[in-house]
GROMACS .gro file of C-alpha atoms in nm:
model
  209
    1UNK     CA    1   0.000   0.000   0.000
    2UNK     CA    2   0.106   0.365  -0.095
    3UNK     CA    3   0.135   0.579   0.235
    4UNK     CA    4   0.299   0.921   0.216
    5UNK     CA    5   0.405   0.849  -0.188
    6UNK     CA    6   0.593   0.564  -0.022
    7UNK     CA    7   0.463   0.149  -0.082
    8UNK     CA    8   0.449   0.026   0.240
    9UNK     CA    9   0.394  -0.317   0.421
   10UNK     CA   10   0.121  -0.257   0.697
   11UNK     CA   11  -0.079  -0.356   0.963
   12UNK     CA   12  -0.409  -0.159   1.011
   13UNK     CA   13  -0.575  -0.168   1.354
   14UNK     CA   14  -0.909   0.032   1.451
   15UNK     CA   15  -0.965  -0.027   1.784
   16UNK     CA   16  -1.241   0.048   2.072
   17UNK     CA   17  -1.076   0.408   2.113
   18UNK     CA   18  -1.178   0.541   1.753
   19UNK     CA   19  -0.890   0.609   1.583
   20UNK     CA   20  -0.729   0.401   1.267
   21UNK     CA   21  -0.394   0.325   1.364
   22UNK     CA   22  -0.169   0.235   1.027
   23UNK     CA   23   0.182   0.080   1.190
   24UNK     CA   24   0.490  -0.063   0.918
   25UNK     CA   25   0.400  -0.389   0.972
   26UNK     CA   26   0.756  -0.559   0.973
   27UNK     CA   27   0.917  -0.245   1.250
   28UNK     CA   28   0.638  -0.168   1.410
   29UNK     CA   29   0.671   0.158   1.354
   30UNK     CA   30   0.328   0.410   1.419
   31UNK     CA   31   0.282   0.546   1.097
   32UNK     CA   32  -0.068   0.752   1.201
   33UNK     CA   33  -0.402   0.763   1.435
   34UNK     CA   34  -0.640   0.907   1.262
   35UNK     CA   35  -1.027   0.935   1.438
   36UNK     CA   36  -1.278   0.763   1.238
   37UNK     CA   37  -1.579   0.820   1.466
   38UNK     CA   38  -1.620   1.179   1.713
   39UNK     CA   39  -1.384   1.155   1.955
   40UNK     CA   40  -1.333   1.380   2.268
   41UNK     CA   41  -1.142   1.168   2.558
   42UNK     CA   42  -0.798   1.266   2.342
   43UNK     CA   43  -0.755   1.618   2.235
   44UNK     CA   44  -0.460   1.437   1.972
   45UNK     CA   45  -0.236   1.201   1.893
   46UNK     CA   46   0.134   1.251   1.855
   47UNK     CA   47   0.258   1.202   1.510
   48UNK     CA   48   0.572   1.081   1.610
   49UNK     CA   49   0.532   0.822   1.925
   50UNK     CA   50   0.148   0.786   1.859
   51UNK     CA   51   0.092   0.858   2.232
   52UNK     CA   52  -0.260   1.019   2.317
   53UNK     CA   53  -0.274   1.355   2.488
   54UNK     CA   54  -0.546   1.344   2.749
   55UNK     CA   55  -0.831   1.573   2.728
   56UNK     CA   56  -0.821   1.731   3.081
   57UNK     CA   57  -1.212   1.713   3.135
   58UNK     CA   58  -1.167   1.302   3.084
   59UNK     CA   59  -1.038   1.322   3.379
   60UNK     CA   60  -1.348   1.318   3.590
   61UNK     CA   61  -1.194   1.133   3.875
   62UNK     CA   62  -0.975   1.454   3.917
   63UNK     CA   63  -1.249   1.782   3.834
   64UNK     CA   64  -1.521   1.558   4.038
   65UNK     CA   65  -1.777   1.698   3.744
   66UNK     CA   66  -1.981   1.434   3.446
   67UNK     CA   67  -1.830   1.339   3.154
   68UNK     CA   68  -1.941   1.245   2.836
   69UNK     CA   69  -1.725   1.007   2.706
   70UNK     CA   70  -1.710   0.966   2.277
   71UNK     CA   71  -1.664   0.666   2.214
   72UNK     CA   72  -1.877   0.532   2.461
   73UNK     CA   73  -1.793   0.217   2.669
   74UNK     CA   74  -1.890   0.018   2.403
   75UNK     CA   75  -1.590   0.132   2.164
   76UNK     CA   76  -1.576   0.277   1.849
   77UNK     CA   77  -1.549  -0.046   1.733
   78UNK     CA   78  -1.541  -0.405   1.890
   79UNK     CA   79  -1.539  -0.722   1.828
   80UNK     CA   80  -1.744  -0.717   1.496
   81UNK     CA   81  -1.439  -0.835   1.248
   82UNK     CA   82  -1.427  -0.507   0.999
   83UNK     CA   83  -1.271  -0.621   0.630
   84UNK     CA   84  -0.994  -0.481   0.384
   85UNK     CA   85  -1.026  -0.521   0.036
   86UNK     CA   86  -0.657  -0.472  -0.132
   87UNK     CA   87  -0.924  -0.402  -0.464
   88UNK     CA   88  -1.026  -0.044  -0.319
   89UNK     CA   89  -0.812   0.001  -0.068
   90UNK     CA   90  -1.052   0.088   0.158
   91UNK     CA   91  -1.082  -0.064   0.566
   92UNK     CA   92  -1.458  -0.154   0.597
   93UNK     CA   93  -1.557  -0.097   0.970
   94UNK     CA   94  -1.889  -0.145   1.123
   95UNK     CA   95  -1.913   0.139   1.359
   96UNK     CA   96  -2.047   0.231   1.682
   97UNK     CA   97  -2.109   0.621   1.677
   98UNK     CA   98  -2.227   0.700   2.069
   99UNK     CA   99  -2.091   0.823   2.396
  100UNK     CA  100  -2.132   0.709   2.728
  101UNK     CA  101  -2.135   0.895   3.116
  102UNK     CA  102  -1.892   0.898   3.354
  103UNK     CA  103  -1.932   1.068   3.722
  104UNK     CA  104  -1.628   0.952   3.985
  105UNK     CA  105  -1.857   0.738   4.315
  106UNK     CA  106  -1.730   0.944   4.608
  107UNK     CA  107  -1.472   0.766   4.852
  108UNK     CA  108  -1.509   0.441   4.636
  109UNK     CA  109  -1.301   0.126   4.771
  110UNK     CA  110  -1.275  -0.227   4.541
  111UNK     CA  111  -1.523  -0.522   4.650
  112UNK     CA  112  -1.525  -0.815   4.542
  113UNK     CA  113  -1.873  -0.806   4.379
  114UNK     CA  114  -1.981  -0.633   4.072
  115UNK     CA  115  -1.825  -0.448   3.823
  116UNK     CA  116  -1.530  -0.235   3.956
  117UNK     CA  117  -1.597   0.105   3.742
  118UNK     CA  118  -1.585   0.362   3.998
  119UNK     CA  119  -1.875   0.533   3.851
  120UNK     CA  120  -2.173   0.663   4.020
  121UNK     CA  121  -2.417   0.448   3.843
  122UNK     CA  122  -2.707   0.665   4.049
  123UNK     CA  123  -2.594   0.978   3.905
  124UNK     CA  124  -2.517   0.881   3.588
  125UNK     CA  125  -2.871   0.710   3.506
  126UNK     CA  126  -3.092   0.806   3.272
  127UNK     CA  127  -3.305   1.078   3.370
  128UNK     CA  128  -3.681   0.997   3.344
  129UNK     CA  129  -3.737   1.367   3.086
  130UNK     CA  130  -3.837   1.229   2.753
  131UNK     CA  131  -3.690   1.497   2.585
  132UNK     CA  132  -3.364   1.401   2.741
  133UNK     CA  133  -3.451   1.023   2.649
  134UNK     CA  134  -3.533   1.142   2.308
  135UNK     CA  135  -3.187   1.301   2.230
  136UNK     CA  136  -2.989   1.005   2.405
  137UNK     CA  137  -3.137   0.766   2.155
  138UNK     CA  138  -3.078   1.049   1.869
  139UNK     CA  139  -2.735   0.988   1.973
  140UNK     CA  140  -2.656   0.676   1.994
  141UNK     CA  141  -2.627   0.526   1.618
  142UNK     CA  142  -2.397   0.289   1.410
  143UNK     CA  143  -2.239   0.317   1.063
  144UNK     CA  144  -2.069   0.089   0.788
  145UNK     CA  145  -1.753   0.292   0.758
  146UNK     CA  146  -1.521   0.274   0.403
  147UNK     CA  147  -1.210   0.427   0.566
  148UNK     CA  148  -0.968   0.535   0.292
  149UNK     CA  149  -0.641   0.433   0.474
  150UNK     CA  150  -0.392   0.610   0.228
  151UNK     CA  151  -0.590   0.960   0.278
  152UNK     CA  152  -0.671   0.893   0.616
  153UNK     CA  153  -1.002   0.986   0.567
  154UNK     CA  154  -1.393   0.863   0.504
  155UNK     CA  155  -1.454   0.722   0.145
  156UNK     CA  156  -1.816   0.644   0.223
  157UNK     CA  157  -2.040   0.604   0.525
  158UNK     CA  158  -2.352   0.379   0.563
  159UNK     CA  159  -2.553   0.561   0.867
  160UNK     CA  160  -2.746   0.273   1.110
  161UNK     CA  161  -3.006   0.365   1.316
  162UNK     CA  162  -2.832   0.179   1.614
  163UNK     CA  163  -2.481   0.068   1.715
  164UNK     CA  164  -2.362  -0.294   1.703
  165UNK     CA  165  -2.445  -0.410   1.393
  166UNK     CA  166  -2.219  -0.695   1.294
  167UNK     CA  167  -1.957  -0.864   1.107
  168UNK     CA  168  -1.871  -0.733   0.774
  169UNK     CA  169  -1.720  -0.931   0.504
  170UNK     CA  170  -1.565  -0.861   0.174
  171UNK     CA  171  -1.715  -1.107  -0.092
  172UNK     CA  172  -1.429  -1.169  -0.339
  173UNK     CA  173  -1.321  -0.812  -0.465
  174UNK     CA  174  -1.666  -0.682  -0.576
  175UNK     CA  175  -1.910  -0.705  -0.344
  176UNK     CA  176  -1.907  -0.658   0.043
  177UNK     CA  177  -2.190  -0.781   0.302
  178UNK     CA  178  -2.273  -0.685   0.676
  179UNK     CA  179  -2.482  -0.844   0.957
  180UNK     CA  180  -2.703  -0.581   1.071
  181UNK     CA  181  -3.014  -0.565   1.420
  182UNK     CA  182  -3.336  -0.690   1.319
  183UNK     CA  183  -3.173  -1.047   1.156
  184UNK     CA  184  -3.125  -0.911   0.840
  185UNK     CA  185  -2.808  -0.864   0.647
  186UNK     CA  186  -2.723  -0.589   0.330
  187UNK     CA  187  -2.489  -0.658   0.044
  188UNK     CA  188  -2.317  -0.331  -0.053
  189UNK     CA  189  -2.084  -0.215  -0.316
  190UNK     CA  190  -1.753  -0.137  -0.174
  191UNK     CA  191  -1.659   0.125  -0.407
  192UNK     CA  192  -1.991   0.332  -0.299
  193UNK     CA  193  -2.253   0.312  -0.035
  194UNK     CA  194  -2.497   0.153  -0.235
  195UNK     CA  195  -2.717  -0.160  -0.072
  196UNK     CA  196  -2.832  -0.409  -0.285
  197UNK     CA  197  -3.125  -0.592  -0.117
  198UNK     CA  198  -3.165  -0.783   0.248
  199UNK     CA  199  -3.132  -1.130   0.313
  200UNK     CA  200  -3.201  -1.263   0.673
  201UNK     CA  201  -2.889  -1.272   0.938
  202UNK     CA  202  -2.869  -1.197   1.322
  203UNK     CA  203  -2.673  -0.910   1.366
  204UNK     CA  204  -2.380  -1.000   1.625
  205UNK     CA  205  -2.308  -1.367   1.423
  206UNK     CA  206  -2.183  -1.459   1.114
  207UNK     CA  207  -2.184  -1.789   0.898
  208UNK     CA  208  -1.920  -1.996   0.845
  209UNK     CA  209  -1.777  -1.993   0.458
   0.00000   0.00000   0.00000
């Protein structure tokens, strides 16, 4: 692959955290993080050592106020297996576009029971204010992302109306396919966001080939 004018062997990674990470695959050398999603617990990545640079208000355990964190707990992206076709060279990630609260629990101490977050779970509940309901859920959305890793930027976006939805798998070189909620699945063209039809599939499991 071409990065920076130069053909390069390398390993792409887009993790939980939201950014595309493109590393020389036979150094290990970070090559870039780019975000693919809205991101706000980073304020950047250093081109160089590809360390983040905390956004101070992430730190909620330290200013003792809410947080909003983008990408939520779920991650940008998790397990769902995304797909590369070396046709386009485009990364095919199915995306999860929503954020997630975080208030510190005051004098918290480990148990051994339960999750050990730390987080106020009381004060970071959903309020019962539909209007408030009503924009959470605006909020919280998915996407079939065609990341154009030599640009470092989005070829083409498929917009879900909810996170998690599914594996996504590159059919030969022409035609790509994703698991989405509701057991159905869409074949798309991976050189444009164009579905072709629904066949039925559980979103969250894919067949074996």
């Amino acid at each position: 692959m071409t990065i920076d004018g130069k053909p390069r062997h390398v390993a792409l990674h887009a993790p939980k955290n939201g950014h595309v990470y493109v590393l020389d695959a036979q150094t290990g050398q970070f090559l870039s993080a780019t975000p693919f999603v809205p991101v706000n617990w980073t304020t950047g990545i250093d081109p160089k050592t590809g360390r983040p640079t905390i956004n101070p208000e992430a730190r909620y355990e330290k200013t003792g106020k809410p947080f909003i964190g983008l990408p939520g707990a779920g991650g940008a992206h998790s397990w769902q297996p995304q797909s590369f076709s070396p046709k386009t060279n485009l990364l095919y990630i199915p995306a999860n576009v929503a954020g997630f609260p975080y208030f510190a629990a005051k004098d918290w101490k480990p148990s051994g029971m339960g999750f050990q977050t730390a987080i106020d779970g009381y004060a970071t509940a959903m309020p019962a204010d539909p209007k408030v309901q009503a924009g959470a859920l605006a909020g919280t959305t998915g996407a079939l992302i065609a990341w154009d890793v030599a640009n470092r930027k989005v070829a083409w976006r498929v917009d879900q109306v909810s996170p998690w939805n599914g594996a996504f798998s590159r059919r030969r070189a022409t035609w790509c396919s994703r698991a989405m909620p509701r057991a159905s699945s869409s074949p798309i063209a991976p050189t444009r966001a164009r579905s072709c039809g629904r066949s039925r599939r559980r979103a969250g499991s894919w067949p074996r080939r």
